[in-house]
Coordinates of C-alpha atoms in Angstrom, one line a residue:
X1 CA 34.0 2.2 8.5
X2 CA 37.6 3.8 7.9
X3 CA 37.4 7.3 8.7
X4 CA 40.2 10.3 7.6
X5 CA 42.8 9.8 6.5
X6 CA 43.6 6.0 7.6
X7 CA 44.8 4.6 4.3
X8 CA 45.7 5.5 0.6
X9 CA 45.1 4.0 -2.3
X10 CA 47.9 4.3 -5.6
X11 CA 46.6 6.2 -8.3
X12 CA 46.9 5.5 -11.7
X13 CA 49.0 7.7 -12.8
X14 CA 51.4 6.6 -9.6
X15 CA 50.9 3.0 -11.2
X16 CA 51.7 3.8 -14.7
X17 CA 54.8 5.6 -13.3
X18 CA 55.9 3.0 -11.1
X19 CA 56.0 0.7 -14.4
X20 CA 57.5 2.8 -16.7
X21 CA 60.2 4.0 -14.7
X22 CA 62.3 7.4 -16.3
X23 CA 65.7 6.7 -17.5
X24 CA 67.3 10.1 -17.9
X25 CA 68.5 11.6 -15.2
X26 CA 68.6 15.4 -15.2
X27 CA 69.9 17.5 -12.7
X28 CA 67.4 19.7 -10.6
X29 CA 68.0 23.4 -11.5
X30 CA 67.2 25.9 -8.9
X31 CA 67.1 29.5 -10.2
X32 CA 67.6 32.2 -7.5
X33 CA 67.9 34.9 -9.5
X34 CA 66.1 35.6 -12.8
X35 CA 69.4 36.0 -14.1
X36 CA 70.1 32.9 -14.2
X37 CA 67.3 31.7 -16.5
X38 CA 68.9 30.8 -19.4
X39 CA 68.0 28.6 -22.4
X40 CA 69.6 25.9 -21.4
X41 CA 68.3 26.1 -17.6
X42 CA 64.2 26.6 -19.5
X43 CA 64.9 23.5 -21.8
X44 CA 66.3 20.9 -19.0
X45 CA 63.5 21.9 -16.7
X46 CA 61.1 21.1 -19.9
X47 CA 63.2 17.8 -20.2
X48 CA 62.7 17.0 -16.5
X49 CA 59.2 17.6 -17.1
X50 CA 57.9 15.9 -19.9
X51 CA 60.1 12.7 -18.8
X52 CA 57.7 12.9 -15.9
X53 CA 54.6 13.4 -17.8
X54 CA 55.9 10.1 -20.1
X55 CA 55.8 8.1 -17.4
X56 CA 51.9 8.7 -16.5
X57 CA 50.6 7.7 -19.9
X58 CA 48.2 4.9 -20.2
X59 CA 48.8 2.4 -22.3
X60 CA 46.3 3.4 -24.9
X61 CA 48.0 6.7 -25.0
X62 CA 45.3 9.2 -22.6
X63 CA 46.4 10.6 -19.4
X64 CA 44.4 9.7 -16.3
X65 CA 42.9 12.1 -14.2
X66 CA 40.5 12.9 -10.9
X67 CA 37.0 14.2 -12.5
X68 CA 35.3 14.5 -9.4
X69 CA 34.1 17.4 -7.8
X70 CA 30.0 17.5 -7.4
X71 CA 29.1 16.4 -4.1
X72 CA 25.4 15.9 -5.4
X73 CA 26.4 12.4 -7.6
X74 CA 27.4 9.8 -5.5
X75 CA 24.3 9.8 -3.2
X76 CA 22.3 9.4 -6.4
X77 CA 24.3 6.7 -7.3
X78 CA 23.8 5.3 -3.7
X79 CA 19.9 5.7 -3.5
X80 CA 18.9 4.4 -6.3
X81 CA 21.3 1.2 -6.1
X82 CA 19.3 1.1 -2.7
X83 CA 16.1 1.6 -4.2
X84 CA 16.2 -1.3 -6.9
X85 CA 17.9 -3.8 -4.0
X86 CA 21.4 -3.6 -5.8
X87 CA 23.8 -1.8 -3.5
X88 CA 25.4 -4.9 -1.8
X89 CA 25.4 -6.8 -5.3
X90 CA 26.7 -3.9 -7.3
X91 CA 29.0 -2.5 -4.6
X92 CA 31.2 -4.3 -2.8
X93 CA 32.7 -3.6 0.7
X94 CA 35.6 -1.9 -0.3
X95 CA 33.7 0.5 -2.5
X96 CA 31.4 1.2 0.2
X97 CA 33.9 1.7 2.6
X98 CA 36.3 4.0 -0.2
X99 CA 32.9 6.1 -0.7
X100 CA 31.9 6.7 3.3
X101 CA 35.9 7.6 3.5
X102 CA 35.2 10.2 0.9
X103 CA 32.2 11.8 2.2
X104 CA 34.2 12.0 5.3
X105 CA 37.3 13.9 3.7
X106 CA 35.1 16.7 2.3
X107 CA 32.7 17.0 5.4
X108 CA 33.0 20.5 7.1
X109 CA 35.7 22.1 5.3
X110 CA 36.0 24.7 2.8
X111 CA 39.5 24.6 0.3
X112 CA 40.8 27.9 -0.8
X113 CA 43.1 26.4 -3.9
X114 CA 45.1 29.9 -4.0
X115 CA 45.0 30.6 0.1
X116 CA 45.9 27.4 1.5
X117 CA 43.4 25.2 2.8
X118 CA 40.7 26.3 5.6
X119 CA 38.5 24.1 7.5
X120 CA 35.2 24.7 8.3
X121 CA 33.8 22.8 11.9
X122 CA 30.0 23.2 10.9
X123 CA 30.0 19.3 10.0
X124 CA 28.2 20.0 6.4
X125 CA 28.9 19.0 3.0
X126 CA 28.8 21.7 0.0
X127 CA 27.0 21.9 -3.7
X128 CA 31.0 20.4 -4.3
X129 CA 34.2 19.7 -2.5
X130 CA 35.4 23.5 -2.7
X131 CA 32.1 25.1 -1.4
X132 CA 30.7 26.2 1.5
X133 CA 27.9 23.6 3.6
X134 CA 24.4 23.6 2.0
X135 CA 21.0 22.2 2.6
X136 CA 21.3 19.7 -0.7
X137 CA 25.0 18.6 0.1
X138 CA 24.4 18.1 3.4
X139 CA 21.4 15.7 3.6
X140 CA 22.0 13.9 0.5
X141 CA 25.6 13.5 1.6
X142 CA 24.0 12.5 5.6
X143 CA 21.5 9.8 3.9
X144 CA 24.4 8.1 1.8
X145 CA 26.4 7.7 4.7
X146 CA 23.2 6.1 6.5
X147 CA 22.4 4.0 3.5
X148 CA 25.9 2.6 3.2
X149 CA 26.1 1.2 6.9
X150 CA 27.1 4.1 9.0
X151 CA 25.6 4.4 12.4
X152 CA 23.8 7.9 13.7
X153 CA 26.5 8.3 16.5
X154 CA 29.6 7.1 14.0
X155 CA 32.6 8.2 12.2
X156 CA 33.8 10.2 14.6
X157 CA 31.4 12.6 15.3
X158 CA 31.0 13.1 11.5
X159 CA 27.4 12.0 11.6
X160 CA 26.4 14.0 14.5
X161 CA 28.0 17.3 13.4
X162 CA 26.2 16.6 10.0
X163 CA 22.6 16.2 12.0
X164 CA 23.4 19.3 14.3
X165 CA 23.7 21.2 10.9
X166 CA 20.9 20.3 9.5
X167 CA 18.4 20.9 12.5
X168 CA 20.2 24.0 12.7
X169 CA 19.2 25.3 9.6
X170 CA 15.9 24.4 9.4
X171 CA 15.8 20.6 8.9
X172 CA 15.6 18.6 5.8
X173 CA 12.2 20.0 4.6
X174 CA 14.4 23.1 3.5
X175 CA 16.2 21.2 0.9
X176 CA 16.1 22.3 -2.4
X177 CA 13.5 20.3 -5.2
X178 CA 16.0 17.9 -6.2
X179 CA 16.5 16.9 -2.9
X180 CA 13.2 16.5 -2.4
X181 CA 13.0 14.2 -5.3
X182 CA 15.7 12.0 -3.9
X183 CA 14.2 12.1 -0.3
X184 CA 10.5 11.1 -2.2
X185 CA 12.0 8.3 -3.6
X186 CA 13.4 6.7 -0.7
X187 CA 9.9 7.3 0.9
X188 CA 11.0 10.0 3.6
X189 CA 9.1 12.6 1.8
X190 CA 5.9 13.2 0.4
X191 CA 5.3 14.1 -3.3
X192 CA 2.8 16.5 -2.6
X193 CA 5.8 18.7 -1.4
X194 CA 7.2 18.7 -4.4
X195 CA 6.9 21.2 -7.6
X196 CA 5.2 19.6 -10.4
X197 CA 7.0 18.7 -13.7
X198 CA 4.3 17.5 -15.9
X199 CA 5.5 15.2 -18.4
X200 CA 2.9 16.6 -20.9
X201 CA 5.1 19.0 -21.9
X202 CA 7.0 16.3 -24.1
X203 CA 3.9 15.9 -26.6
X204 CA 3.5 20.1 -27.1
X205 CA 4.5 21.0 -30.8
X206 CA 8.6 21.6 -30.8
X207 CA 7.6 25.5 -32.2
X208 CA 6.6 26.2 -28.5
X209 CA 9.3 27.9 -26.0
X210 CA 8.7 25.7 -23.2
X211 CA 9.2 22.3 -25.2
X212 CA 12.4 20.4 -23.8
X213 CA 13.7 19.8 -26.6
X214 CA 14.8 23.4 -27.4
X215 CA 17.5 23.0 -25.1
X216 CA 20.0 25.1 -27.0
X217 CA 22.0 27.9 -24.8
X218 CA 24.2 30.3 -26.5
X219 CA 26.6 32.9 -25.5
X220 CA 27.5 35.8 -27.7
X221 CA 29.3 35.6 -31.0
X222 CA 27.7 32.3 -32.0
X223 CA 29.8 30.0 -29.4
X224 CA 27.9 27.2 -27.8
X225 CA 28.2 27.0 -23.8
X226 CA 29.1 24.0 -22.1
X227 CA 25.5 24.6 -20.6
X228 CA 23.9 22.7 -23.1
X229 CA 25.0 19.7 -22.1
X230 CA 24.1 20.5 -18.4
X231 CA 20.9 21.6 -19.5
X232 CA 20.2 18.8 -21.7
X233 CA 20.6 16.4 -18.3
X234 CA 18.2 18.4 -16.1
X235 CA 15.5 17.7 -19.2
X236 CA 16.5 14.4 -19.0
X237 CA 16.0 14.6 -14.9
X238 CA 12.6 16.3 -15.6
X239 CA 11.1 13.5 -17.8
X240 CA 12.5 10.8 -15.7
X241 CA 11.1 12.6 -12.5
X242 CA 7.3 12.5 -14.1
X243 CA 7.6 8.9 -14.7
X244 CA 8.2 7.2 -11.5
X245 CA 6.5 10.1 -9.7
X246 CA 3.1 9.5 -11.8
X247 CA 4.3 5.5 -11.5
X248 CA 4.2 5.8 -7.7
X249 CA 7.5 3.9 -7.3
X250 CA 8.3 4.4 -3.9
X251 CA 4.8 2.9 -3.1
X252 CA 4.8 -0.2 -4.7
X253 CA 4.3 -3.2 -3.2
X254 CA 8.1 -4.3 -3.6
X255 CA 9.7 -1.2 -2.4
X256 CA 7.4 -1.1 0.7
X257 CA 8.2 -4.2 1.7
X258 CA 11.8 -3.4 1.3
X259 CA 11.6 -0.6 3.0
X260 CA 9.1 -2.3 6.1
X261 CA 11.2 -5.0 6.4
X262 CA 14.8 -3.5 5.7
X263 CA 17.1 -2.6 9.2
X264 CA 17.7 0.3 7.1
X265 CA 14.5 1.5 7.2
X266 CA 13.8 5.0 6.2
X267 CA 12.3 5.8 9.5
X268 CA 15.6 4.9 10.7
X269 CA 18.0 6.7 8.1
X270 CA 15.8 9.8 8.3
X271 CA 15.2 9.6 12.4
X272 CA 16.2 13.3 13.6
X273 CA 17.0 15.0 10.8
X274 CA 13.3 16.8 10.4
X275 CA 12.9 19.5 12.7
X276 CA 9.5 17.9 14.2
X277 CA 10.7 14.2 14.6
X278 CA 6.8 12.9 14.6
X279 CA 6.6 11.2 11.8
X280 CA 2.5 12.0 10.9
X281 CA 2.8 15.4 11.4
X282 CA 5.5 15.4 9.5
X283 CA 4.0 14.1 6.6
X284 CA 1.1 16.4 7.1
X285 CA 3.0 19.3 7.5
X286 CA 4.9 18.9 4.0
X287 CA 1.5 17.9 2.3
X288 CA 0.6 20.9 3.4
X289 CA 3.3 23.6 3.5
X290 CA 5.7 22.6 1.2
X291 CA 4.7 23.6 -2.6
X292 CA 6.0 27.1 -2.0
X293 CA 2.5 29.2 -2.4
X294 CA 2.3 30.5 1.7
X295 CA 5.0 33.1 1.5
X296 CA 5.5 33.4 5.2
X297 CA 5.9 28.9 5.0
X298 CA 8.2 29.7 1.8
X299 CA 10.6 31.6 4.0
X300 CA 10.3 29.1 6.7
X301 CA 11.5 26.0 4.4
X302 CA 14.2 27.5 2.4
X303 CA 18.1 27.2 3.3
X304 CA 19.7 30.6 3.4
X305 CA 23.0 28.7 1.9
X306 CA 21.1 26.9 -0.7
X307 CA 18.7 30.0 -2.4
X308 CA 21.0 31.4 -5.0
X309 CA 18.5 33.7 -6.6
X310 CA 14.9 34.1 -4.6
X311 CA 11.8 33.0 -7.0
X312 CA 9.5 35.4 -8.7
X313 CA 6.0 36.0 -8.4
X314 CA 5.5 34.8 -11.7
X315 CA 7.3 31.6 -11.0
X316 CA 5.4 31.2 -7.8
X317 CA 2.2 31.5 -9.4
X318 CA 3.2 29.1 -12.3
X319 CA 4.4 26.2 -9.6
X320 CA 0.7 27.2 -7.6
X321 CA -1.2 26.7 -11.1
X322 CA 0.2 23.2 -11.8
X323 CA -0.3 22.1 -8.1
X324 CA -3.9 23.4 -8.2
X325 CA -5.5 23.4 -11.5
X326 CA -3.2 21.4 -14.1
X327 CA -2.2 18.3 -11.9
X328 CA -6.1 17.3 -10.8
X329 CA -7.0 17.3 -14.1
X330 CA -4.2 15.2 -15.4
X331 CA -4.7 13.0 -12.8
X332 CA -8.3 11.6 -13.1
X333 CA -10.2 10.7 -16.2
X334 CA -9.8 11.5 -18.9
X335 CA -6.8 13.9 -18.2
X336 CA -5.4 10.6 -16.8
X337 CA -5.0 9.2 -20.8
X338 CA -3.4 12.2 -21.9
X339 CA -0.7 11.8 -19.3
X340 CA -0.2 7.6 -20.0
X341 CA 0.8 9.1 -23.5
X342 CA 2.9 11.6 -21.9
X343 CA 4.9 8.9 -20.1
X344 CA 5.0 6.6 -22.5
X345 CA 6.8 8.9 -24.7
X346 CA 9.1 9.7 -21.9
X347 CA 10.1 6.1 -21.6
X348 CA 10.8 5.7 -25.3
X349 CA 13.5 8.8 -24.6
X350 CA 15.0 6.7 -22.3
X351 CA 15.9 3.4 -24.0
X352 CA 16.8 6.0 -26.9
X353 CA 19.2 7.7 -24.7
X354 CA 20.6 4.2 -23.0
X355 CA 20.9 2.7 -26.2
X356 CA 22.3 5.1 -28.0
X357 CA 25.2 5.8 -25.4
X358 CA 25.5 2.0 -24.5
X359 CA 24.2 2.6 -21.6
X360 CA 26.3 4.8 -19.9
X361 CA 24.3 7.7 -20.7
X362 CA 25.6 11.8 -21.6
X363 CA 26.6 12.1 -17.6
X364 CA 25.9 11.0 -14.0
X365 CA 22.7 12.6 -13.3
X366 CA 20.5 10.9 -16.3
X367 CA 22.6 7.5 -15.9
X368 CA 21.1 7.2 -12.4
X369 CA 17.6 8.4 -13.1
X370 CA 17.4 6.2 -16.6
X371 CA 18.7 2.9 -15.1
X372 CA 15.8 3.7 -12.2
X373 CA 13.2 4.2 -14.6
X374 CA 14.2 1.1 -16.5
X375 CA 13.9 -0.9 -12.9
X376 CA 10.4 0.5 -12.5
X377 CA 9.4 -0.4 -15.8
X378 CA 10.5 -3.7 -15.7
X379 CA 13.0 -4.9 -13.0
X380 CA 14.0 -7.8 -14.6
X381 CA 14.6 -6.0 -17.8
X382 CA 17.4 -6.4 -19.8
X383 CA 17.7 -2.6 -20.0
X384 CA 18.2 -2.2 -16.0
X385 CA 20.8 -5.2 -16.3
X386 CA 22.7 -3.4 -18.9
X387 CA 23.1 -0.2 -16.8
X388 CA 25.2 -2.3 -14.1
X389 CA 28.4 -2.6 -15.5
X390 CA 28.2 1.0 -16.9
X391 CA 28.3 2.0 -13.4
X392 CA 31.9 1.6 -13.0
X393 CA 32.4 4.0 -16.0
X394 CA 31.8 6.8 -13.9
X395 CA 34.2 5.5 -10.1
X396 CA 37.0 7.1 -9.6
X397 CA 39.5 6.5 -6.6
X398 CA 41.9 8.8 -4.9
X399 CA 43.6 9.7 -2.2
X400 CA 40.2 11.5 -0.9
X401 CA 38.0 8.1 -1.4
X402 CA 35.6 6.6 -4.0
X403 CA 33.6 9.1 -5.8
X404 CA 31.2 9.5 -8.7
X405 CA 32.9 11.8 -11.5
X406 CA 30.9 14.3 -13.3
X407 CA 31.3 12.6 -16.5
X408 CA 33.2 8.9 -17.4
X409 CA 36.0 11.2 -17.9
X410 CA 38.0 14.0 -19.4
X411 CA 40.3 12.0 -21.4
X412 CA 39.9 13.1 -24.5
X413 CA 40.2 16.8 -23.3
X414 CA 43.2 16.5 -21.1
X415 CA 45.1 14.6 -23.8
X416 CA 44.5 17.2 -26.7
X417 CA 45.9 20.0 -24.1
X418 CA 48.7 17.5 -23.3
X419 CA 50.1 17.3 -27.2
X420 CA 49.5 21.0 -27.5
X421 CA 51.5 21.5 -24.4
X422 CA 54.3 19.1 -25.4
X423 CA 54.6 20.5 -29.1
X424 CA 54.7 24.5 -27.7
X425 CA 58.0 23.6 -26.1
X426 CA 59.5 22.7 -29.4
X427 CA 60.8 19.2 -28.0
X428 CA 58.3 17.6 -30.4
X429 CA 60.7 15.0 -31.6
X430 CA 62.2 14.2 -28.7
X431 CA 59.3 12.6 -27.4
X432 CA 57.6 11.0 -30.8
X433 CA 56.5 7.6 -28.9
X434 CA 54.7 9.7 -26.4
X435 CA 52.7 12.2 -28.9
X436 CA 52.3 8.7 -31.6
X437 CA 50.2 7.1 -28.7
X438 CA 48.6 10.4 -28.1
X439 CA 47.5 10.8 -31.3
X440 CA 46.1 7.1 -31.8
X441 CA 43.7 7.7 -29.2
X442 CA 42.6 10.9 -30.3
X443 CA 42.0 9.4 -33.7
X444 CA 40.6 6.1 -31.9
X445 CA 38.1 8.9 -30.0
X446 CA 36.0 9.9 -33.3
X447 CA 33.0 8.7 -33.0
X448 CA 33.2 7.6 -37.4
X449 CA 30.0 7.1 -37.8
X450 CA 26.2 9.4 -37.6
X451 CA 24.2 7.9 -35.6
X452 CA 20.9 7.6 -38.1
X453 CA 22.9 4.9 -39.5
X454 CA 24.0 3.0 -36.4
X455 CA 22.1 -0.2 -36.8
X456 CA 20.9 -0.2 -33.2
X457 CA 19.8 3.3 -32.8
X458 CA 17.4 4.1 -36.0
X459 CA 15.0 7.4 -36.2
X460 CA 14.8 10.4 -37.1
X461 CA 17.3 12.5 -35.3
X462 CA 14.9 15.9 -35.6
X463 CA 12.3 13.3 -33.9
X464 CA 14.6 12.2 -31.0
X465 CA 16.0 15.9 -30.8
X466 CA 19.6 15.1 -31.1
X467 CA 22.7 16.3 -33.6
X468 CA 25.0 14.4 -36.1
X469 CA 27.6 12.8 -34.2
X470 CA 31.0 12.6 -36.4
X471 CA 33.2 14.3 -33.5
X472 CA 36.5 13.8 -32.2
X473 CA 34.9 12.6 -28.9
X474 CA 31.5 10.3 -27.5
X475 CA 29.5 14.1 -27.7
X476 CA 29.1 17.4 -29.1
X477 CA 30.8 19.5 -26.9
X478 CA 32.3 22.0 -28.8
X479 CA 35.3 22.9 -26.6
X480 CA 35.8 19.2 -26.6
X481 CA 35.9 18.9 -30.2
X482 CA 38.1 22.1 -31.2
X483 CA 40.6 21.3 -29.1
X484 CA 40.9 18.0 -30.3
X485 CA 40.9 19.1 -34.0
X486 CA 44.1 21.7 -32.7
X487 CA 45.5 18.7 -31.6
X488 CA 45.7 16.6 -34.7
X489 CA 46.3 19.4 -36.5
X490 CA 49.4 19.8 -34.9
X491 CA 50.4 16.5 -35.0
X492 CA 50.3 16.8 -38.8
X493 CA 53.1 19.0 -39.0
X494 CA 55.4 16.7 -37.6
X495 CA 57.5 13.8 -39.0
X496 CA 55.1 10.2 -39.8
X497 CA 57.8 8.4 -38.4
X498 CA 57.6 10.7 -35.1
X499 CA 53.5 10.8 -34.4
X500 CA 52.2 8.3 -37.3
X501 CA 49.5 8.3 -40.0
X502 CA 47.2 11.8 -39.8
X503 CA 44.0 12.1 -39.7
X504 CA 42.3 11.2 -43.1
X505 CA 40.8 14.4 -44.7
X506 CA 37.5 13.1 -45.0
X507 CA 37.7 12.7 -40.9
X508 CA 38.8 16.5 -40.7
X509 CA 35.9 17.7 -42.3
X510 CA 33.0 15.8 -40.3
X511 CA 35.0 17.2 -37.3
X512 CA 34.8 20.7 -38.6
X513 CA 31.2 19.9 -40.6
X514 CA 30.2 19.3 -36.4
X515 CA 32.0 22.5 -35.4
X516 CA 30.3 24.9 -38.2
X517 CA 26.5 23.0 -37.4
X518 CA 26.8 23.9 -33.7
X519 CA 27.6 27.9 -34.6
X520 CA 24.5 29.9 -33.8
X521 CA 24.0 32.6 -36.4
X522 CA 23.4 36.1 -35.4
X523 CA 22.6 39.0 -37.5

C-alpha cells in the first residue's frame, strides 16, 4: 500500500483552475506599512482575489470543497461493504489504496490550525483529524486498514504503533458502544456486551418523552441547532442497530461462512488487539463483564480519552434493567411478537428514509447502517442495489487520501457565503457571469416540491415524523436555508442582465414558510 506522502492527487478546484485559466494580470501589492493601504491597493487585492475564486467554479456554478473531517465514517463505510461481500466490487484498488493513504496521514498526530502543526508519536487515530488519539478512532481506524489489505507488521510501522496503543490503553473491549456495534457486526465481539436499544420503543405513543421521533433540539430564542440533524441520525443508528442485532446478522449462515472461509478472517484482523489474546475467554469475559453494571469492571473497560462525561447511576441502572428484566422478556414468547412488530416497523423507516432521499440518505452514518439492513433483509434486493452508486456521493479525494465526508457535501452552503462575499466588496458587476451561475444553482437547489406529494414517497408526514420540504437545499437545516435565502436576496438587487431571472415570489415564501415552521415558540 502507498504510505505518506508518496503521491498527490489534483483537486477539483486545481482542475477547474487549470481549465479556466485567469486572464487579467494584476500586480501583487505588498503593504508594509498600514499607510499604504489605500482604496486602490484594497480593491486590486479584491480583484486579484475574486479572479482566483472565478477560476474554481464548477460548471454548474457551486464551489467544490473538502467535507471531511470524522474519523468514525470511513470504517463504517468499509465494514459493512465487507460485511455484505461488496468491498472489492464496490471499491476498486485505487480507492482502497487512496483510503489506507488517508488513515495513514492522520495516524498519530494532533493539528493545531492557529499554532502550526504538532505531531503526536502514540500511533492512534482521533474522534477526527484535529483530535487527540481515542479508543473509537483508533480501533475502527486499525480494523479498516486490516480489512482493506494491510498486513499487522505494515505501513511503516503504522499498524504496529496503532496495536501498541490500543493494548496500552486497555485493549479493544474499552471501546465506546458504537464501536462495539461495529466490532459485533464483524463477529469480533459479542452482543451481550453491548447496551440494549430496544426497538420497542418505536411503537410507544409519540406523547411519550422517550419516543424517537421527538427528536427536536433547540437553543434559546427559538433557533433550531444543527443538532437535530445529528440527533435525527443516531435515532436512525438506534433502530437500524435493533434490527440486525435481533436478526442475528453476523451469525448467519452466509456471513459465517464468509467469515470461516475468508483470509481475512476476523480472528485474523482482530489477532492482538484484546488485551487477553484467547479467543474463548475472551468471548466469556465480555459476556460477562461488559454491559457496564460491576462498577469496579466499568472502570476497567472504559478509555480515559474516550469518556467525555462519566454515566449516572440512573443511567446505569436503566442499561442494567433492559439487560436483565426487559430484553428476556422480549426475547421469548410472546414478548418475542411484540418485538417482530417492533422491527417490522423499523424496516418500513428505512425504505422510507432511502426512498425518500434516493438513496443516499440525510448523512453518512444512516446511509451505511440502512444499505446494511436492506442486505440483511434481502441481499438481492433492489433496495441494497440501489444504495451502491450512492456511495460515491459521499468520497472525496485530497491531498490527505480518500475519505468519507460528513455529508455529500456543503455546496449549497459554501456558495450562498461565496455570493455574499463577492457582493460585500461592491465588485458585483464586475463579475456577473460568476454570481449568474451562482445563482442558477442556488435556484436549481430548491427542493420545489413537499414531499406528501412526491409520487414515490406517499404518507402521512406526522406518521413518518418528518417536515415539509420546500427549502433552498436537499434538508431542513435552517442555517442552510437562511443563508441561502440572503443569498438570492441579494442577487435580486442587481442588474437581470448581470445575475439573471430571481427567484419567483411564490419560491421565497415556501423558503421563508420552512424558516417560520422550524421556529420554536417560547413564552
Amino acid at each position: 500500500m502507498t504510505h505518506v506522502g508518496q503521491c498527490r492527487h489534483e483537486e477539483l478546484p486545481d482542475m477547474f483552475a487549470r481549465e479556466n485559466p485567469c486572464v487579467a494580470n494584476l500586480p501583487q501589492i505588498k503593504v508594509q506599512d498600514l499607510k499604504e493601504v489605500t482604496e486602490e491597493v484594497v480593491t486590486t487585492t479584491l480583484r486579484r482575489g475574486l479572479n482566483f475564486y472565478s477560476t474554481i467554479q464548477a460548471h454548474d456554478g457551486h464551489w467544490p470543497g473538502d467535507y471531511g473531517g470524522p474519523m468514525f465514517l470511513l470504517p463504517g463505510l468499509v465494514i459493512t461493504l465487507y460485511i455484505t461481500g461488496a468491498l472489492n466490487v464496490v471499491l476498486s484498488i485505487e480507492h482502497q489504496r487512496e483510503m489506507c493513504r488517508y488513515l495513514f496521514n492522520h495516524s498519530g498526530k494532533i493539528i493545531f490550525l492557529y499554532f502550526g502543526t504538532l505531531k503526536n508519536e502514540d500511533g492512534g487515530w482521533g474522534l477526527h483529524i484535529e483530535g487527540p488519539s481515542t479508543m473509537f478512532g483508533t480501533v475502527l481506524s486499525y480494523v479498516t486498514l486490516r480489512l482493506l489489505g494491510e498486513g499487522r507488521f505494515g505501513a511503516e510501522g503504522v499498524m504496529e504503533k496503532g496495536r501498541k496503543w490500543i493494548l496500552d490503553h486497555g485493549g479493544a473491549t474499552a471501546i465506546t458502544s458504537w464501536g462495539k456495534m461495529w466490532l459485533f457486526l464483524l463477529g469480533a465481539y459479542e452482543w451481550s456486551g453491548n447496551n440494549p436499544l430496544p426497538p420497542e420503543v418505536w411503537l410507544c405513543p409519540y406523547i411519550l418523552p422517550i419516543h424517537p421521533g421527538r427528536d427536536v433540539v433547540s437553543l434559546p430564542n427559538g433557533v433550531f441547532a444543527h443538532v437535530v440533524h445529528i440527533w435525527e441520525e443516531v435515532c436512525w443508528s438506534n433502530y437500524t442497530h435493533n434490527y440486525f442485532f435481533e436478526k442475528g446478522a453476523v451469525h448467519s449462515p452466509l456471513s459465517r461462512s464468509r467469515l470461516e472461509s475468508s483470509p481475512q478472517s476476523m480472528c485474523q484482523v482482530a489477532d492482538r488487539f484484546y488485551v487477553n489474546h484467547h479467543w474463548d475467554f475472551y468471548k466469556f469475559l465480555s459476556i460477562l463483564k461488559h454491559t457496564g453494571i460491576c462498577k469496579k469492571i466499568k472502570e476497567y473497560l472504559h478509555c480515559e480519552e474516550d469518556l467525555y462525561y462519566p454515566h449516572s447511576l440512573v443511567q446505569d441502572i436503566l442499561w442494567a434493567s433492559l439487560h436483565k428484566v426487559l430484553e428476556p422478556i422480549l426475547g421469548h414468547w410472546p414478548g418475542n411478537k411484540l418485538r417482530e412488530k417492533a422491527l417490522c416497523t423499523v424496516m418500513q423507516h428505512v425504505h422510507y428514509e432511502d426512498e425518500n432521499t434516493r438513496y443516499i440518505c440525510i448523512g453518512p452514518v444512516n446511509k451505511v447502517l440502512n444499505m446494511l439492513c436492506c442486505w440483511i433483509e434481502d441481499p438481492n434486493s433492489e433496495a441494497f442495489k440501489l444504495h451502491i452508486p450512492r456511495i460515491f456521493d459521499y468520497l472525496w479525494i485530497a491531498e490527505d487520501g480518500m475519505k468519507m465526508q460528513g455529508y455529500n457535501g456543503s455546496q449549497l452552503w459554501d456558495t450562498s457565503f461565496a455570493v455574499q462575499a463577492i457582493i460585500s466588496t461592491n465588485l458585483g458587476e464586475e463579475y456577473g457571469l460568476t454570481l449568474r451561475k451562482a445563482h442558477e444553482f442556488i435556484k436549481n437547489s430548491q427542493v420545489h416540491v413537499a414531499i406528501e406529494v412526491l409520487e414515490d414517497c406517499p404518507g402521512d408526514l406526522k406518521f413518518w415524523y418528518r417536515h415539509i420540504s420546500k427549502v433552498l437545499g436537499h434538508s431542513q437545516l435552517l442555517i442552510m436555508d437562511g443563508r441561502s435565502l440572503i443569498a438570492v436576496l441579494l442577487l435580486s438587487k442587481l442588474s437581470l442582465e448581470t445575475v439573471g431571472e430571481p427567484l419567483d415570489m411564490e419560491q421565497l415564501f415556501d423558503a421563508v414558510n420552512v424558516i417560520l415552521s422550524l421556529q420554536v415558540w417560547t413564552y
